[in-house]
Amino acid sequence: MKKKHLLFGLLAASFVTTKALAVSMPADTGKTAAADPPLVLSGSVDTYYKADFSGHSNIPTSFANENNSVSIGMIDLALKKKVGKAAFVGELSFGPRSDQSIPTSGYHIQNLYVSYDVTSAFNLTAGYMSTFIGYEVISPAGNFNYSTSYLFTSGPFQNAGFKATYAFSDKVSLMAGIFNNKWNYYSSLSTNGQTYGDVSTFGAQLMVAPVKGWTAYLNLITGSYSGTEFDLTTAYQITNAFKLGLNAATFSAPNNGGGFSGVALYPQLAVSPVVTFGLRGEYFKVKDNGGDVKALTVTSNIKAGPLTIIPEVRFDTKSDAFGASFTDSNGMATNHASQFLLAAVYAF
Amino acid sequence: MKAALCFAGAAYFCIMKRLTILLLFAMFAVRAFAQKDSLAFDENNKYIYYQVVAQQGTAADSLFSRAVFFFDKGYPQVSLKTTGVTKAADARSINATGSFLVSKKSLVTSHEDGSVSFTMHVDVKEGKYRYWLTDFVFNPYQRDRYNNYVSVPGIYIPLEKPEGKIDKKDLVGYLDGVLLGSRKIGAKLKEFMLKNPPLQKKPEVKKISTKDW
């Protein structure tokens, strides 16, 4: 009985304090807040079921690769705090999606960086960060489609380094930075991967917002260790309901080692506050006669508060020369693969 | 011994009961306080936070210069920006635009869900002034790759027209945020209106003649 009262008292107390917190937070208007802003916790969990129509996995893009199985993606937990001009983000992840997105096993870190606003227009950031390249991201809460594109799978996932961003206005900004020679890794690596390398990758991003609702990012990442990629990522919210996204990229591996180029289009239509339909049409080509693949993905996002249900069907068609092997239900080689996927992503 | 334990237990129970009642009272007091003023609809059926403040004995000129000082120094330009000043003797007023960050109610500290932009208007007269905030438009935020919550460009929803665009429960949270943000700005305006802006001293530059020395 005592415990019950104590618990009830504590709950009541926490309700009063959290309620006050929840309603006072929105009123903060940027830099005028007198008290330190709170530590912000956010993240997501995701789970999925996938059925390849051949009866076994075919499509080789990142994540969601387990066929005819109710499987898990990852739990993603992020902490963020900003006091004055200084901020940090620490984002941890656990699960198969996390393991497949991080080359160093056992670290479980997606983002770990500190940043400082030198002025309201000039920011410096250092640490291990999600890459600035590409349209899609590792966190399922940041993507519309649950399966990923060939462009995403082939580009960098993370880059560790130091970058400076200057906003000329709210319509134009420029980022430039130096990053570890090896993409995705927490540290630089020597050519043989046994010792440390150097911080020799250069990256830059020009952001322009030509009209309200339209943003475009022109990205470059280049270095003798990991290669050079040019990338255009843009999205235009044409009306409150219709959005059109585009990603185009070309990559050249070091020492004339081939590369890829491709383009993906992302039209999305919100038919209600809770239901949005979207397509992803992608063309991806491997350089030096490595073949190509076309992929069409039809996805819906159905929202129930913080939960998003994602039904998705996907059809891939490749050329003979394309490296991935597709096989039909009899195990015979084919150039077509298709799958159905149902995912649930809870973001908080 | 057993009786003493029982007595101690009863006292503890009694203290906890009182504590619980006190906390519940505090909780309801917070709610009651929160309801002393609220958003209303104006003649155009737009949400408005409207206040008239009497300040007996203060001339309109003083109130006007204090209001100008508030819009100049009260908040950074990104949060509240003056868009127009009318200096006519019979109609002194100031217009501005600004924005609040809003989030849903949550039992844990959560990220912002979006921002609500607004326009603000202040009129002054002899011994009183009035102000209102209106034209509340919601812009949702989304998570970016660096785990920051950033504006979704191109989606701007007037809070009077949420149908089909904002979930009802979310709207309640956003309107609470708007109300508290409006109160906070109103309280700061009141602070500025109660005292004259500090006089800006012009640095005196001495004149020196180099002819005589």
PDB file of C-alpha atoms in Angstrom, chain B residues 23 30 48 140 143 163 167 171:
ATOM      1  CA  LEU B  23       0.548  17.007  -5.854  1.00  0.00           C
ATOM      2  CA  VAL B  30      -1.297  24.374 -13.072  1.00  0.00           C
ATOM      3  CA  ILE B  48      -5.923  35.180 -32.441  1.00  0.00           C
ATOM      4  CA  PRO B 140       6.202  20.344 -40.052  1.00  0.00           C
ATOM      5  CA  ARG B 143      14.411  13.999 -39.110  1.00  0.00           C
ATOM      6  CA  GLU B 163      -8.616  19.109 -41.870  1.00  0.00           C
ATOM      7  CA  ASP B 167      -4.002  14.942 -36.806  1.00  0.00           C
ATOM      8  CA  LEU B 171      -3.323  20.012 -33.331  1.00  0.00           C
TER       9      LEU B 171
END
